[in-house]
Short mmCIF file of C-alpha atoms and ligand atoms in Angstrom, two decimals:
data_model
loop_
_atom_site.label_atom_id
_atom_site.label_comp_id
_atom_site.label_asym_id
_atom_site.label_seq_id
_atom_site.Cartn_x
_atom_site.Cartn_y
_atom_site.Cartn_z
CA MET A 147 77.80 85.06 32.57
CA HIS A 148 80.23 82.14 32.32
CA GLU A 149 78.51 80.13 29.61
CA MET A 150 81.84 78.67 28.47
CA SER A 151 82.61 77.14 31.85
CA LEU A 152 79.02 75.93 32.15
CA CYS A 153 79.43 74.09 28.87
CA GLU A 154 82.74 72.64 30.05
CA GLY A 155 80.86 71.35 33.11
CA MET A 156 78.21 69.89 30.80
CA ARG A 157 80.86 68.25 28.68
CA GLY A 158 82.34 66.53 31.73
CA VAL A 159 78.92 65.18 32.77
CA ILE A 160 78.08 64.08 29.22
CA GLU A 161 81.40 62.29 28.76
CA ASP A 162 80.96 60.43 32.06
CA GLN A 163 77.42 59.39 31.16
CA ALA A 164 78.33 58.34 27.64
CA ARG A 165 81.11 56.15 29.00
CA GLN A 166 78.86 54.62 31.67
CA HIS A 167 76.13 53.82 29.15
CA ASN A 168 78.60 52.81 26.50
CA VAL A 169 77.29 55.19 23.84
CA SER A 170 79.38 57.11 21.36
CA ARG A 171 76.95 59.69 19.97
CA ILE A 172 74.42 61.98 21.63
CA LYS A 173 71.98 63.79 19.35
CA ARG A 174 70.03 65.93 21.80
CA VAL A 175 70.81 67.40 25.21
CA ARG A 176 67.99 68.86 27.31
CA VAL A 177 68.91 71.25 30.10
CA GLU A 178 66.73 72.95 32.70
CA VAL A 179 67.69 76.54 33.41
CA GLY A 180 66.12 78.57 36.18
CA ARG A 181 64.99 82.12 35.45
CA PHE A 182 67.44 83.45 38.05
CA ALA A 183 70.38 81.30 36.97
CA GLY A 184 71.84 84.27 35.12
CA VAL A 185 72.38 82.15 32.04
CA GLU A 186 72.24 83.92 28.70
CA ILE A 187 70.55 81.33 26.49
CA ASN A 188 72.01 82.56 23.19
CA ALA A 189 75.50 82.59 24.62
CA LEU A 190 74.91 79.10 26.01
CA HIS A 191 73.99 77.76 22.57
CA PHE A 192 77.04 79.36 21.04
CA ALA A 193 79.37 78.04 23.70
CA PHE A 194 77.76 74.60 23.55
CA ASP A 195 78.58 74.17 19.87
CA VAL A 196 82.18 75.20 20.43
CA VAL A 197 82.85 73.27 23.63
CA MET A 198 81.24 69.99 22.51
CA ARG A 199 83.57 69.60 19.54
CA GLY A 200 85.38 66.30 19.82
CA SER A 201 82.94 65.00 22.46
CA PRO A 202 80.05 62.51 22.07
CA ALA A 203 77.73 65.54 21.88
CA GLU A 204 79.49 67.21 18.95
CA GLY A 205 76.81 68.63 16.67
CA ALA A 206 74.04 67.71 19.13
CA GLU A 207 70.95 69.86 19.51
CA LEU A 208 70.74 71.79 22.77
CA VAL A 209 67.22 72.24 24.16
CA THR A 210 66.75 74.62 27.08
CA LEU A 211 63.72 74.33 29.36
CA GLU A 212 63.09 77.37 31.55
CA LEU A 213 62.14 76.87 35.20
CA PRO A 214 60.20 79.58 37.07
CA GLY A 215 61.71 81.85 39.68
CA ARG A 216 60.53 81.31 43.24
CA ALA A 217 61.15 83.48 46.27
CA LEU A 218 60.23 83.77 49.92
CA CYS A 219 58.60 87.09 50.80
CA TYR A 220 59.99 88.42 54.09
CA ASP A 221 56.87 90.58 54.52
CA CYS A 222 54.06 88.02 54.20
CA MET A 223 56.30 84.93 54.62
CA LYS A 224 54.73 83.21 51.62
CA GLU A 225 56.65 81.44 48.88
CA VAL A 226 55.71 83.08 45.61
CA GLU A 227 56.54 82.77 41.95
CA ILE A 228 58.03 85.84 40.26
CA ALA A 229 59.00 86.43 36.66
CA ASP A 230 61.70 88.95 37.32
CA ARG A 231 64.35 88.99 40.05
CA LEU A 232 63.31 92.46 41.28
CA ASP A 233 59.53 92.05 41.00
CA PRO A 234 57.50 92.90 44.12
CA CYS A 235 55.62 90.14 45.98
CA PRO A 236 52.49 89.26 43.94
CA THR A 237 50.63 88.54 47.19
CA CYS A 238 51.36 91.55 49.40
CA GLY A 239 53.38 93.92 47.22
CA GLY A 240 56.41 93.66 49.52
CA GLY A 241 59.90 94.23 48.16
CA LYS A 242 62.03 91.94 50.35
CA LEU A 243 62.18 88.68 48.45
CA MET A 244 64.74 85.93 48.99
CA PRO A 245 65.13 83.60 45.99
CA GLN A 246 64.31 79.99 46.90
CA GLY A 247 64.77 78.41 43.52
CA GLY A 248 65.11 79.40 39.92
CA ASP A 249 68.90 79.24 39.97
CA GLU A 250 68.89 75.68 38.67
CA MET A 251 71.25 74.62 35.89
CA ARG A 252 70.61 70.94 35.34
CA ILE A 253 71.08 68.47 32.52
CA LYS A 254 67.74 66.68 32.30
CA ASP A 255 68.43 63.97 29.77
CA LEU A 256 70.47 62.91 26.78
CA GLU A 257 69.04 61.41 23.63
CA VAL A 258 71.28 58.76 22.15
CA ALA A 259 71.81 58.93 18.40
CA MET B 157 73.00 48.70 16.20
CA SER B 158 72.11 51.47 18.55
CA GLN B 159 68.46 51.95 19.27
CA GLU B 160 67.07 55.39 20.01
CA ARG B 161 66.85 56.01 23.69
CA LEU B 162 66.92 58.61 26.39
CA ILE B 163 69.39 58.70 29.24
CA GLU B 164 67.71 60.44 32.20
CA ILE B 165 70.37 62.12 34.26
CA GLU B 166 68.95 65.11 36.17
CA THR B 167 72.47 66.18 37.06
CA ASP B 168 73.53 69.65 38.06
CA ILE B 169 75.79 71.19 35.46
CA LEU B 170 78.15 72.30 38.20
CA SER B 171 78.08 68.91 39.95
CA LYS B 172 81.81 68.38 39.34
CA ASN B 173 82.60 71.68 40.98
CA ASP B 174 80.20 70.91 43.82
CA SER B 175 81.93 67.61 44.58
CA TYR B 176 85.30 69.36 44.81
CA ALA B 177 83.70 71.99 47.02
CA HIS B 178 82.22 69.34 49.31
CA ALA B 179 85.62 67.70 49.65
CA ASN B 180 87.20 71.06 50.55
CA ARG B 181 84.45 71.71 53.09
CA ALA B 182 85.11 68.34 54.72
CA VAL B 183 88.84 69.09 55.01
CA LEU B 184 88.12 72.51 56.53
CA ALA B 185 85.60 71.05 58.96
CA GLY B 186 88.11 68.40 60.04
CA LYS B 187 90.60 71.13 60.92
CA GLY B 188 88.10 73.55 62.41
CA VAL B 189 89.18 76.15 59.86
CA PHE B 190 86.79 79.04 59.15
CA ALA B 191 86.93 80.01 55.46
CA VAL B 192 85.57 83.12 53.78
CA ASN B 193 85.31 83.69 50.05
CA LEU B 194 85.78 87.40 49.33
CA VAL B 195 83.95 88.49 46.21
CA SER B 196 83.61 91.89 44.55
CA SER B 197 84.19 93.86 41.40
CA PRO B 198 87.84 94.67 40.60
CA GLY B 199 89.41 97.25 42.89
CA SER B 200 86.82 97.37 45.68
CA GLY B 201 89.61 96.89 48.21
CA LYS B 202 89.75 93.14 48.89
CA THR B 203 93.53 92.87 49.16
CA THR B 204 93.86 96.11 51.12
CA LEU B 205 91.23 94.89 53.59
CA LEU B 206 92.97 91.52 53.87
CA CYS B 207 96.36 93.09 54.60
CA LYS B 208 94.82 95.27 57.34
CA THR B 209 92.91 92.29 58.71
CA ILE B 210 96.04 90.15 58.90
CA GLU B 211 97.90 92.92 60.72
CA ALA B 212 95.03 93.31 63.17
CA LEU B 213 94.73 89.58 63.83
CA GLY B 214 98.36 89.49 64.97
CA ASP B 215 99.64 85.96 65.41
CA MET B 216 96.36 84.14 64.73
CA PRO B 217 97.10 81.24 62.33
CA LEU B 218 95.74 82.01 58.88
CA GLY B 219 96.35 81.59 55.19
CA VAL B 220 95.30 83.33 52.01
CA ILE B 221 94.42 82.03 48.56
CA GLU B 222 94.59 84.77 45.93
CA GLY B 223 92.68 84.43 42.68
CA ASP B 224 93.46 86.67 39.73
CA GLN B 225 93.58 86.12 36.01
CA GLN B 226 97.22 87.18 35.90
CA THR B 227 100.13 88.29 38.15
CA GLU B 228 101.43 87.39 41.61
CA ASN B 229 100.84 90.97 42.81
CA ASP B 230 98.18 90.25 45.38
CA ALA B 231 99.92 87.20 46.86
CA ASP B 232 103.10 89.32 47.13
CA ARG B 233 101.16 92.02 49.00
CA ILE B 234 99.83 89.38 51.42
CA ARG B 235 103.27 87.77 51.91
CA ALA B 236 104.68 91.19 52.78
CA THR B 237 102.52 91.05 55.93
CA GLY B 238 104.21 87.77 56.88
CA ALA B 239 101.17 85.58 56.16
CA PRO B 240 101.36 82.55 53.84
CA ALA B 241 99.64 83.05 50.49
CA VAL B 242 99.10 80.94 47.39
CA GLN B 243 98.40 82.73 44.13
CA VAL B 244 96.07 81.01 41.67
CA ASN B 245 96.09 82.45 38.15
CA THR B 246 92.91 81.56 36.32
CA GLY B 247 94.14 82.71 32.88
CA LYS B 248 91.03 83.43 30.86
CA GLY B 249 88.85 82.01 33.65
CA CYS B 250 86.65 84.56 35.38
CA HIS B 251 86.29 82.84 38.78
CA LEU B 252 87.95 80.41 41.16
CA ASP B 253 86.52 76.90 41.27
CA GLY B 254 86.49 74.12 43.82
CA HIS B 255 89.29 72.20 42.14
CA MET B 256 91.73 75.13 42.12
CA VAL B 257 91.00 75.92 45.74
CA GLY B 258 91.49 72.29 46.78
CA HIS B 259 95.00 72.33 45.30
CA ALA B 260 95.82 75.67 46.86
CA MET B 261 94.65 74.36 50.25
CA GLU B 262 97.10 71.47 49.99
CA HIS B 263 99.94 73.94 49.40
CA LEU B 264 98.88 76.10 52.34
CA ASP B 265 98.54 73.15 54.74
CA LEU B 266 96.76 75.20 57.40
CA PRO B 267 96.97 74.26 61.09
CA ASP B 268 93.84 73.40 63.10
CA GLY B 269 91.68 76.34 64.09
CA ALA B 270 93.14 78.67 61.45
CA MET B 271 91.31 81.21 59.34
CA LEU B 272 91.33 80.88 55.54
CA PHE B 273 90.72 83.88 53.32
CA ILE B 274 90.02 83.24 49.66
CA GLU B 275 90.17 86.36 47.50
CA ASN B 276 88.20 85.57 44.38
CA VAL B 277 88.79 87.06 40.94
CA GLY B 278 87.40 90.60 40.78
CA ASN B 279 84.08 89.95 39.04
CA LEU B 280 80.56 90.64 40.29
CA VAL B 281 78.95 87.90 38.23
CA CYS B 282 80.56 84.48 37.82
CA PRO B 283 82.03 83.74 41.28
CA ALA B 284 78.47 83.74 42.68
CA ALA B 285 77.72 80.38 41.07
CA PHE B 286 80.85 78.51 42.15
CA ASP B 287 80.95 76.97 45.59
CA LEU B 288 84.53 76.65 46.82
CA GLY B 289 83.76 74.88 50.08
CA GLU B 290 83.86 78.12 52.09
CA ASP B 291 81.74 78.83 55.16
CA GLY B 292 80.40 81.99 53.60
CA LYS B 293 80.80 84.53 50.86
CA VAL B 294 81.60 88.09 51.87
CA ALA B 295 80.83 90.68 49.21
CA ILE B 296 82.88 93.89 49.26
CA LEU B 297 81.21 96.88 47.70
CA SER B 298 83.06 100.18 47.66
CA VAL B 299 81.08 103.37 47.95
CA THR B 300 82.37 104.73 44.64
CA GLU B 301 80.71 101.92 42.67
CA GLY B 302 77.18 103.30 42.82
CA GLU B 303 74.14 102.52 44.98
CA ASP B 304 72.44 100.50 42.26
CA LYS B 305 75.10 97.76 42.00
CA PRO B 306 73.17 95.27 44.18
CA LEU B 307 70.17 95.71 41.88
CA LYS B 308 72.24 95.33 38.73
CA TYR B 309 74.19 92.30 39.94
CA PRO B 310 71.80 90.68 42.42
CA ASP B 311 73.19 87.13 42.36
CA MET B 312 76.43 87.98 44.08
CA PHE B 313 74.72 89.87 46.88
CA THR B 314 72.07 87.17 47.28
CA ALA B 315 74.82 84.55 47.62
CA ALA B 316 76.74 86.59 50.22
CA ARG B 317 76.23 86.27 53.95
CA LEU B 318 77.89 89.59 54.75
CA ALA B 319 78.39 92.74 52.69
CA ILE B 320 81.20 95.12 53.54
CA LEU B 321 80.54 98.64 52.37
CA ASN B 322 84.16 99.72 51.93
CA LYS B 323 85.93 103.06 51.39
CA ILE B 324 83.41 104.97 53.50
CA ASP B 325 86.19 107.55 54.05
CA LEU B 326 85.42 108.62 50.46
CA ALA B 327 81.68 109.00 51.03
CA PRO B 328 81.81 112.74 51.84
CA HIS B 329 83.71 113.40 48.61
CA CYS B 330 81.46 111.59 46.19
CA ASP B 331 77.87 112.32 47.00
CA VAL B 332 76.82 108.84 47.98
CA ASP B 333 73.85 107.72 50.01
CA LEU B 334 75.06 104.93 52.33
CA ASP B 335 71.51 104.17 53.49
CA LEU B 336 70.46 103.60 49.89
CA TYR B 337 73.32 101.09 49.51
CA GLU B 338 71.90 99.21 52.49
CA THR B 339 68.31 99.39 51.22
CA ASN B 340 69.34 97.97 47.86
CA LEU B 341 71.44 95.23 49.46
CA ARG B 342 68.46 94.15 51.57
CA ARG B 343 66.16 94.33 48.56
CA VAL B 344 68.11 91.50 46.88
CA ASN B 345 69.01 89.71 50.13
CA PRO B 346 66.75 90.51 53.08
CA GLY B 347 68.94 88.41 55.38
CA ILE B 348 72.31 89.98 54.57
CA GLU B 349 74.52 91.43 57.31
CA ILE B 350 76.19 94.76 56.50
CA ILE B 351 79.31 96.41 57.89
CA ARG B 352 80.34 99.94 56.90
CA LEU B 353 84.10 100.09 56.80
CA SER B 354 87.16 101.94 55.62
CA ALA B 355 90.23 99.79 55.11
CA ARG B 356 92.10 103.07 54.91
CA THR B 357 91.11 104.72 58.20
CA GLY B 358 90.21 101.54 60.09
CA GLU B 359 86.65 102.64 60.76
CA GLY B 360 84.42 99.57 61.08
CA MET B 361 87.39 97.20 61.34
CA ALA B 362 86.44 96.23 64.90
CA ASP B 363 83.02 94.97 63.72
CA TRP B 364 84.59 92.94 60.93
CA LEU B 365 87.21 91.40 63.23
CA ALA B 366 84.50 90.55 65.77
CA TRP B 367 82.43 88.92 63.01
CA LEU B 368 85.41 86.78 61.96
CA ARG B 369 86.33 85.79 65.51
CA ALA B 370 82.75 84.84 66.37
CA HIS B 371 82.45 82.60 63.34
CA LEU B 372 85.83 81.00 63.90
CA ALA B 373 84.80 80.21 67.48
CA ASP B 374 81.74 78.37 66.09
CA LYS B 375 83.96 76.03 64.11
CA VAL B 376 85.30 73.40 66.45
CA VAL B 377 87.88 70.75 65.60
CA PRO B 378 85.93 67.47 65.77
CA GLU B 379 88.34 65.64 68.18
CA ALA B 380 88.34 68.58 70.56
CA ALA B 381 84.54 68.58 70.53
CA GLN B 382 84.31 65.02 71.79
N1 GTP C 551 90.13 105.65 50.05
C1 GTP C 551 90.17 104.33 50.19
N2 GTP C 551 90.84 103.60 49.28
C2 GTP C 551 90.86 102.26 49.42
C3 GTP C 551 90.22 101.62 50.52
N3 GTP C 551 90.40 100.28 50.38
C4 GTP C 551 91.14 100.11 49.26
N4 GTP C 551 91.43 101.31 48.69
C5 GTP C 551 92.20 101.53 47.44
O1 GTP C 551 91.52 100.92 46.36
C6 GTP C 551 92.45 100.47 45.38
C7 GTP C 551 92.19 99.03 45.06
O2 GTP C 551 92.43 98.23 46.22
P1 GTP C 551 92.76 96.69 46.18
O3 GTP C 551 92.91 96.26 47.59
O4 GTP C 551 93.88 96.39 45.27
O5 GTP C 551 91.43 96.12 45.55
P2 GTP C 551 91.08 94.62 45.14
O6 GTP C 551 89.64 94.45 45.37
O7 GTP C 551 91.97 93.68 45.86
O8 GTP C 551 91.41 94.62 43.59
P3 GTP C 551 91.51 93.36 42.58
O9 GTP C 551 92.13 92.22 43.33
O10 GTP C 551 92.36 93.86 41.49
O11 GTP C 551 90.10 93.09 42.17
C8 GTP C 551 93.83 100.71 45.97
O12 GTP C 551 94.34 101.90 45.43
C9 GTP C 551 93.56 100.87 47.47
O13 GTP C 551 94.50 101.67 48.12
C10 GTP C 551 89.51 102.44 51.46
O14 GTP C 551 88.89 101.98 52.43
N5 GTP C 551 89.52 103.79 51.24
MG1 MG C 552 93.12 92.10 45.06
ZN1 ZN C 553 54.51 89.04 50.33
#
């Protein structure tokens, strides 16, 4: 979707953190991305390399960790894990599922070079 | 001599946007302003619906923030109704963000108890992820777009509180199944409210206006509440 603006958001967070911790180079950035976050991982890597130029994370490795998709089933009222946004409820087969998580886009940690 | 180490941050990538959105929400709460963020694909009828809504609301205090990549067209259409409008051009950006909306709100300087309409950039994908500080997202889906759109672009319809199925005057001409639209909307968001409407004929407008008025009534200016 908007991988460029996501990376601009990441750059802002990374610059703030680098300043606070008084570090000039970051060599690895680990991000957690939910299955339902709508983030295209390849596009994210591409945008990351472009957007980080001139920042402490220029040339850094981007590691993406996928988080599972969770949803509340309106038929059996259980919270279930689903692989795909439109999957039926694995417990009762129902089709009315409200996502409860899996839309995360979080920077987990930064490895200082 | 830097030693290797890990900085644990666990910070949301959109945390900057979220802090702007929280600030906007606080300003709106302080004024008892009810704000809706209108989202849809290009051309579903957002501006047309807004112009009709403004006419129908008469002298109720309100303001409009218009988001488009280019042009002042939509803000001009709103101003022609007599309502104040601020146009935000996002350039290559595909969505409004909390920062842009905060600035636009300063320009509008809404009175207490007003209604704020934010027309987002026509895009069924990106605006879903960006909180602007609104009370709720309203997704407009026109009947010519195809019944499967909620399934193809679920995030936007999951994020929305209300879906307006617009241009129902065209339904008889284009072989659409309005019930299937509703089924698919509820498949991706079992809690969504749905209003069938035609901005052209006015059908369904009464339900939409009642929805707006009811939600505005729920927002109370803090001083008045005490
Ligand atoms: N038949 C019919 N046409 C409509 C209706 N609502 C809007 N339109 C037409 O749809 C076209 C697009 O309407 P706009 O209001 O500009 O749509 P929009 O969503 O604001 O478009 P963007 O801001 O460019 O994304 C115009 O030609 C409108 O006259 C409706 O209820 N019925
Ligand atoms: Mg418009
Ligand atoms: Zn179930």
